[in-house]
XYZ file of N, CA, C and O in Angstrom:
520
model
N -3.084 26.977 37.811
C -3.035 27.512 39.167
C -2.071 28.710 39.195
O -0.987 28.664 38.653
N -2.490 29.768 39.833
C -1.658 30.965 39.914
C -0.985 31.047 41.277
O -1.540 30.600 42.284
N 0.211 31.585 41.276
C 0.959 31.775 42.518
C 1.007 33.257 42.873
O 1.999 33.736 43.419
N -0.063 34.007 42.563
C -0.110 35.443 42.824
C -0.061 35.673 44.333
O -0.896 35.172 45.077
N 0.969 36.433 44.764
C 1.150 36.653 46.199
C 1.060 38.121 46.592
O 0.897 38.428 47.767
N 1.182 39.039 45.614
C 1.141 40.459 45.965
C 0.682 41.281 44.761
O 1.008 40.964 43.616
N -0.070 42.344 45.072
C -0.529 43.296 44.056
C -0.394 44.695 44.654
O -0.788 44.921 45.805
N 0.199 45.601 43.878
C 0.347 46.987 44.306
C -0.155 47.912 43.215
O 0.015 47.634 42.029
N -0.753 49.036 43.604
C -1.090 50.110 42.681
C -0.142 51.265 42.965
O -0.051 51.730 44.100
N 0.571 51.702 41.920
C 1.587 52.743 42.073
C 1.205 53.932 41.199
O 1.122 53.804 39.979
N 0.963 55.086 41.836
C 0.591 56.301 41.110
C 1.855 57.051 40.708
O 2.599 57.527 41.562
N 2.096 57.122 39.407
C 3.203 57.901 38.851
C 2.608 59.027 38.019
O 1.399 59.095 37.826
N 3.449 59.892 37.504
C 2.952 61.031 36.732
C 2.181 60.599 35.491
O 1.240 61.262 35.074
N 2.575 59.474 34.903
C 1.902 59.028 33.683
C 0.700 58.129 33.957
O 0.116 57.582 33.035
N 0.303 57.984 35.211
C -0.897 57.213 35.541
C -0.654 56.263 36.699
O 0.437 56.199 37.265
N -1.689 55.503 37.020
C -1.616 54.516 38.091
C -1.286 53.170 37.450
O -1.976 52.719 36.533
N -0.214 52.555 37.933
C 0.251 51.288 37.368
C 0.006 50.159 38.364
O 0.251 50.310 39.555
N -0.468 49.032 37.839
C -0.733 47.860 38.670
C 0.444 46.888 38.534
O 0.786 46.481 37.422
N 1.053 46.553 39.664
C 2.169 45.615 39.697
C 1.690 44.352 40.405
O 1.157 44.417 41.514
N 1.859 43.211 39.733
C 1.465 41.922 40.299
C 2.697 41.027 40.365
O 3.549 41.062 39.472
N 2.766 40.216 41.426
C 3.920 39.348 41.614
C 3.468 37.934 41.934
O 2.670 37.716 42.838
N 3.978 36.986 41.150
C 3.752 35.562 41.403
C 5.035 34.968 41.952
O 6.128 35.256 41.436
N 4.904 34.159 43.005
C 6.068 33.516 43.619
C 5.707 32.076 43.928
O 4.831 31.817 44.756
N 6.355 31.151 43.243
C 6.153 29.732 43.535
C 7.079 29.319 44.659
O 8.296 29.253 44.472
N 6.521 29.065 45.832
C 7.369 28.792 47.000
C 7.940 27.375 46.975
O 8.797 27.055 47.788
N 7.513 26.529 46.060
C 8.143 25.215 45.923
C 9.132 25.205 44.761
O 10.206 24.638 44.860
N 8.782 25.891 43.667
C 9.661 25.911 42.490
C 10.598 27.110 42.472
O 11.586 27.109 41.748
N 10.261 28.144 43.236
C 11.053 29.362 43.209
C 10.700 30.269 42.046
O 11.338 31.289 41.840
N 9.678 29.878 41.279
C 9.266 30.680 40.128
C 8.937 32.106 40.563
O 8.348 32.334 41.606
N 9.366 33.084 39.738
C 9.051 34.487 39.983
C 8.550 35.103 38.681
O 9.226 34.996 37.651
N 7.395 35.753 38.752
C 6.856 36.440 37.583
C 6.356 37.810 38.032
O 5.613 37.915 39.011
N 6.784 38.854 37.314
C 6.357 40.220 37.600
C 5.555 40.719 36.407
O 6.001 40.615 35.266
N 4.357 41.251 36.690
C 3.509 41.865 35.669
C 3.359 43.346 35.989
O 3.148 43.713 37.147
N 3.462 44.188 34.976
C 3.186 45.618 35.113
C 2.059 45.933 34.149
O 2.199 45.721 32.939
N 0.935 46.390 34.691
C -0.254 46.692 33.887
C -0.660 45.499 33.026
O -1.031 45.638 31.858
N -0.557 44.296 33.589
C -0.979 43.081 32.899
C 0.039 42.512 31.928
O -0.157 41.428 31.389
N 1.144 43.210 31.704
C 2.174 42.752 30.767
C 3.322 42.116 31.554
O 3.830 42.702 32.503
N 3.713 40.928 31.138
C 4.800 40.228 31.819
C 6.121 40.948 31.593
O 6.523 41.188 30.467
N 6.784 41.319 32.692
C 8.071 42.012 32.623
C 9.232 41.076 32.933
O 10.301 41.194 32.352
N 9.048 40.183 33.900
C 10.100 39.256 34.319
C 9.477 37.888 34.530
O 8.390 37.777 35.102
N 10.173 36.851 34.056
C 9.773 35.473 34.365
C 11.036 34.666 34.620
O 11.930 34.632 33.786
N 11.098 34.061 35.798
C 12.211 33.174 36.145
C 11.617 31.881 36.687
O 10.825 31.910 37.620
N 11.996 30.789 36.086
C 11.499 29.474 36.508
C 12.588 28.755 37.306
O 13.775 28.961 37.072
N 12.201 27.934 38.224
C 13.098 27.053 38.958
C 14.295 27.768 39.577
O 15.432 27.518 39.257
N 13.978 28.703 40.451
C 15.032 29.392 41.206
C 15.210 28.629 42.524
O 14.248 28.367 43.229
N 16.449 28.294 42.839
C 16.690 27.538 44.069
C 16.718 28.440 45.290
O 16.449 28.015 46.395
N 17.039 29.701 45.079
C 17.025 30.662 46.179
C 15.634 31.301 46.213
O 15.236 32.001 45.289
N 14.889 31.044 47.285
C 13.502 31.509 47.354
C 13.377 32.960 47.817
O 12.330 33.569 47.664
N 14.428 33.526 48.401
C 14.402 34.923 48.821
C 15.299 35.733 47.889
O 16.099 35.184 47.143
N 15.134 37.046 47.915
C 15.975 37.896 47.066
C 15.212 39.103 46.572
O 14.269 39.569 47.221
N 15.618 39.603 45.396
C 15.026 40.823 44.834
C 14.792 40.654 43.350
O 15.521 39.925 42.689
N 13.788 41.371 42.850
C 13.551 41.484 41.414
C 13.412 42.971 41.104
O 12.587 43.658 41.710
N 14.226 43.468 40.177
C 14.218 44.882 39.825
C 13.762 45.049 38.377
O 14.161 44.271 37.511
N 12.928 46.069 38.146
C 12.352 46.307 36.821
C 11.948 47.768 36.728
O 12.097 48.520 37.696
N 11.465 48.191 35.578
C 11.057 49.585 35.373
C 9.547 49.687 35.198
O 8.915 48.771 34.668
N 9.005 50.837 35.620
C 7.563 51.078 35.550
C 7.316 52.429 34.897
O 7.989 53.418 35.211
N 6.342 52.487 34.009
C 5.876 53.755 33.463
C 6.744 54.350 32.381
O 7.813 53.842 32.040
N 6.256 55.476 31.849
C 6.919 56.164 30.744
C 8.298 56.672 31.126
O 9.201 56.714 30.298
N 8.480 57.062 32.388
C 9.768 57.594 32.839
C 10.733 56.483 33.253
O 11.818 56.763 33.747
N 10.330 55.229 33.061
C 11.172 54.071 33.422
C 11.626 54.148 34.877
O 12.800 54.030 35.199
N 10.663 54.370 35.770
C 10.932 54.464 37.201
C 11.376 53.100 37.726
O 10.748 52.084 37.438
N 12.467 53.086 38.506
C 13.018 51.842 39.036
C 12.143 51.310 40.167
O 11.825 52.033 41.104
N 11.783 50.033 40.060
C 10.993 49.361 41.091
C 11.698 48.067 41.475
O 12.297 47.401 40.629
N 11.630 47.723 42.759
C 12.243 46.496 43.252
C 11.275 45.788 44.182
O 10.728 46.410 45.098
N 11.064 44.501 43.943
C 10.275 43.672 44.860
C 11.273 42.904 45.723
O 12.160 42.228 45.203
N 11.137 43.046 47.035
C 11.986 42.323 47.992
C 11.213 41.110 48.504
O 10.056 41.237 48.915
N 11.871 39.962 48.487
C 11.273 38.718 48.962
C 12.070 38.288 50.183
O 13.263 37.983 50.076
N 11.421 38.290 51.343
C 12.093 37.936 52.591
C 11.350 36.803 53.277
O 10.112 36.778 53.285
N 12.104 35.873 53.879
C 11.494 34.792 54.657
C 11.077 35.350 56.012
O 11.852 36.062 56.649
N 9.874 35.016 56.431
C 9.383 35.462 57.728
C 9.576 34.341 58.748
O 10.210 34.523 59.769
N 9.030 33.169 58.429
C 9.216 31.991 59.275
C 8.817 30.764 58.472
O 7.816 30.789 57.750
N 9.595 29.718 58.575
C 9.289 28.493 57.840
C 9.140 28.770 56.360
O 10.064 29.233 55.706
N 7.945 28.489 55.836
C 7.677 28.732 54.416
C 6.781 29.939 54.211
O 6.065 30.034 53.224
N 6.828 30.900 55.149
C 6.070 32.146 55.008
C 7.016 33.229 54.506
O 8.164 33.316 54.945
N 6.513 34.036 53.583
C 7.345 35.077 52.969
C 6.656 36.426 53.057
O 5.431 36.511 53.108
N 7.474 37.471 53.065
C 6.973 38.840 53.056
C 7.466 39.493 51.771
O 8.630 39.339 51.389
N 6.570 40.218 51.104
C 6.883 40.860 49.831
C 6.700 42.365 49.991
O 5.633 42.813 50.393
N 7.754 43.127 49.714
C 7.661 44.581 49.807
C 8.119 45.184 48.492
O 8.978 44.633 47.802
N 7.527 46.326 48.166
C 7.851 47.019 46.928
C 8.570 48.316 47.244
O 8.145 49.073 48.126
N 9.666 48.561 46.536
C 10.397 49.826 46.640
C 10.315 50.530 45.293
O 10.419 49.893 44.250
N 10.115 51.845 45.344
C 10.122 52.669 44.139
C 11.263 53.676 44.297
O 11.313 54.392 45.301
N 12.160 53.709 43.336
C 13.340 54.583 43.395
C 14.087 54.457 44.724
O 14.528 55.444 45.306
N 14.204 53.228 45.228
C 14.970 52.976 46.440
C 14.259 53.272 47.743
O 14.841 53.118 48.812
N 12.983 53.691 47.669
C 12.221 53.984 48.884
C 11.059 53.008 48.993
O 10.529 52.557 47.983
N 10.637 52.721 50.225
C 9.462 51.882 50.399
C 8.289 52.564 49.697
O 8.276 53.797 49.544
N 7.328 51.785 49.257
C 6.181 52.356 48.539
C 5.512 53.438 49.384
O 5.161 54.504 48.874
N 5.382 53.203 50.693
C 4.748 54.187 51.572
C 5.526 55.504 51.582
O 4.960 56.580 51.414
N 6.852 55.418 51.777
C 7.685 56.629 51.796
C 7.660 57.334 50.440
O 7.613 58.563 50.378
N 7.708 56.559 49.367
C 7.684 57.146 48.031
C 6.389 57.927 47.810
O 6.414 59.056 47.326
N 5.252 57.337 48.213
C 3.963 57.999 48.012
C 3.834 59.234 48.908
O 3.262 60.240 48.488
N 4.376 59.177 50.128
C 4.359 60.354 51.001
C 5.165 61.485 50.373
O 4.719 62.636 50.352
N 6.342 61.168 49.849
C 7.192 62.162 49.206
C 6.516 62.712 47.948
O 6.555 63.905 47.680
N 5.884 61.835 47.202
C 5.207 62.237 45.964
C 4.062 63.200 46.232
O 3.823 64.126 45.460
N 3.373 63.002 47.346
C 2.257 63.897 47.665
C 2.762 65.309 47.961
O 2.014 66.277 47.820
N 4.039 65.420 48.339
C 4.623 66.740 48.588
C 5.157 67.374 47.307
O 5.219 68.595 47.201
N 5.560 66.550 46.333
C 6.214 67.074 45.132
C 5.299 67.137 43.915
O 5.721 67.624 42.859
N 4.054 66.643 44.042
C 3.119 66.690 42.910
C 1.733 67.106 43.378
O 1.382 66.953 44.548
N 0.971 67.630 42.445
C -0.465 67.845 42.634
C -1.165 67.044 41.554
O -0.735 67.060 40.392
N -2.237 66.358 41.922
C -2.982 65.534 40.968
C -4.456 65.906 41.026
O -5.025 66.056 42.104
N -5.050 66.052 39.842
C -6.474 66.331 39.734
C -7.089 65.327 38.767
O -6.470 64.970 37.767
N -8.300 64.891 39.080
C -9.061 64.061 38.151
C -10.307 64.857 37.784
O -11.105 65.231 38.653
N -10.423 65.160 36.497
C -11.524 65.979 35.996
C -12.412 65.144 35.096
O -11.936 64.277 34.367
N -13.696 65.418 35.118
C -14.627 64.761 34.203
C -15.201 65.843 33.291
O -15.913 66.728 33.741
N -14.856 65.773 32.007
C -15.330 66.735 31.015
C -16.015 65.997 29.881
O -15.440 65.072 29.304
N -17.226 66.392 29.583
C -18.009 65.760 28.508
C -18.040 64.245 28.651
O -17.910 63.511 27.669
N -18.179 63.754 29.883
C -18.286 62.324 30.139
C -16.966 61.568 30.087
O -16.944 60.348 30.202
N -15.854 62.267 29.912
C -14.547 61.622 29.839
C -13.701 62.064 31.023
O -13.699 63.237 31.397
N -12.964 61.107 31.631
C -12.096 61.415 32.765
C -10.719 61.837 32.278
O -10.158 61.233 31.364
N -10.175 62.873 32.915
C -8.827 63.352 32.635
C -8.062 63.386 33.937
O -8.538 63.934 34.923
N -6.858 62.805 33.944
C -5.990 62.812 35.118
C -4.836 63.755 34.811
O -4.042 63.522 33.912
N -4.759 64.847 35.580
C -3.740 65.875 35.359
C -2.796 65.878 36.560
O -3.248 65.911 37.699
N -1.490 65.832 36.262
C -0.479 65.817 37.320
C 0.512 66.944 37.065
O 1.026 67.091 35.952
N 0.767 67.732 38.107
C 1.801 68.762 38.070
C 2.954 68.292 38.940
O 2.774 68.029 40.128
N 4.147 68.163 38.328
C 5.349 67.854 39.093
C 5.958 69.187 39.514
O 6.450 69.948 38.678
N 5.905 69.488 40.806
C 6.344 70.798 41.308
C 7.835 71.037 41.115
O 8.244 72.174 40.879
N 8.646 69.981 41.206
C 10.094 70.179 41.096
C 10.543 70.487 39.667
O 11.432 71.293 39.439
N 9.902 69.878 38.666
C 10.292 70.112 37.266
C 9.302 71.004 36.527
O 9.583 71.427 35.407
N 8.146 71.236 37.124
C 7.034 71.983 36.516
C 6.480 71.275 35.275
O 5.829 71.895 34.439
N 6.733 69.968 35.161
C 6.144 69.188 34.076
C 4.667 68.974 34.365
O 4.263 68.787 35.521
N 3.858 68.994 33.304
C 2.426 68.725 33.407
C 2.118 67.482 32.584
O 2.521 67.382 31.418
N 1.416 66.540 33.198
C 1.019 65.305 32.533
C -0.497 65.263 32.452
O -1.189 65.669 33.397
N -1.032 64.758 31.358
C -2.471 64.556 31.220
C -2.697 63.169 30.632
O -2.204 62.870 29.544
N -3.402 62.339 31.382
C -3.713 60.971 30.957
C -2.473 60.226 30.467
O -2.498 59.539 29.435
N -1.373 60.373 31.187
C -0.178 59.606 30.885
C 0.759 60.217 29.860
O 1.791 59.636 29.552
N 0.418 61.386 29.341
C 1.282 62.025 28.346
C 1.785 63.363 28.890
O 1.008 64.136 29.435
N 3.096 63.592 28.722
C 3.655 64.865 29.143
C 3.217 65.923 28.162
O 3.323 65.759 26.955
N 2.709 67.041 28.687
C 2.165 68.107 27.856
C 3.207 69.198 27.650
O 4.027 69.464 28.518
N 3.154 69.815 26.483
C 3.979 70.991 26.212
C 3.365 72.176 26.935
O 2.157 72.409 26.838
N 4.178 72.903 27.677
C 3.685 74.080 28.390
C 4.562 75.260 28.044
O 5.713 75.097 27.631
N 4.014 76.435 28.206
C 4.778 77.651 27.887
C 5.205 78.367 29.142
O 4.631 78.257 30.167
């Protein structure tokens, strides 16, 4: 039985990363997966609310899952990226990056320009530019 309670897709320069969170509300178990790979596992936590912090992507971007009690045994799960709510982070990112998805010879290419650093990424790899 899985205790999957939240899934987020986070677009970073090196690609879109899937973050999944399992929370056992009776055992306190917490498991964080990034792109299907287990990053954090804690069994038998007595404190059911709190935070889990980990890194995402090639640039080791800081991510935090906040676990808050809403009422009784109901919980709310929110994701922060670099200290900002996912919504605020994505709004800011849309101002500081341009992203294109191209299909060439039947293959998809995801190109990201970071306007602040002028870094160019293609399919998750930072490209050398002149």
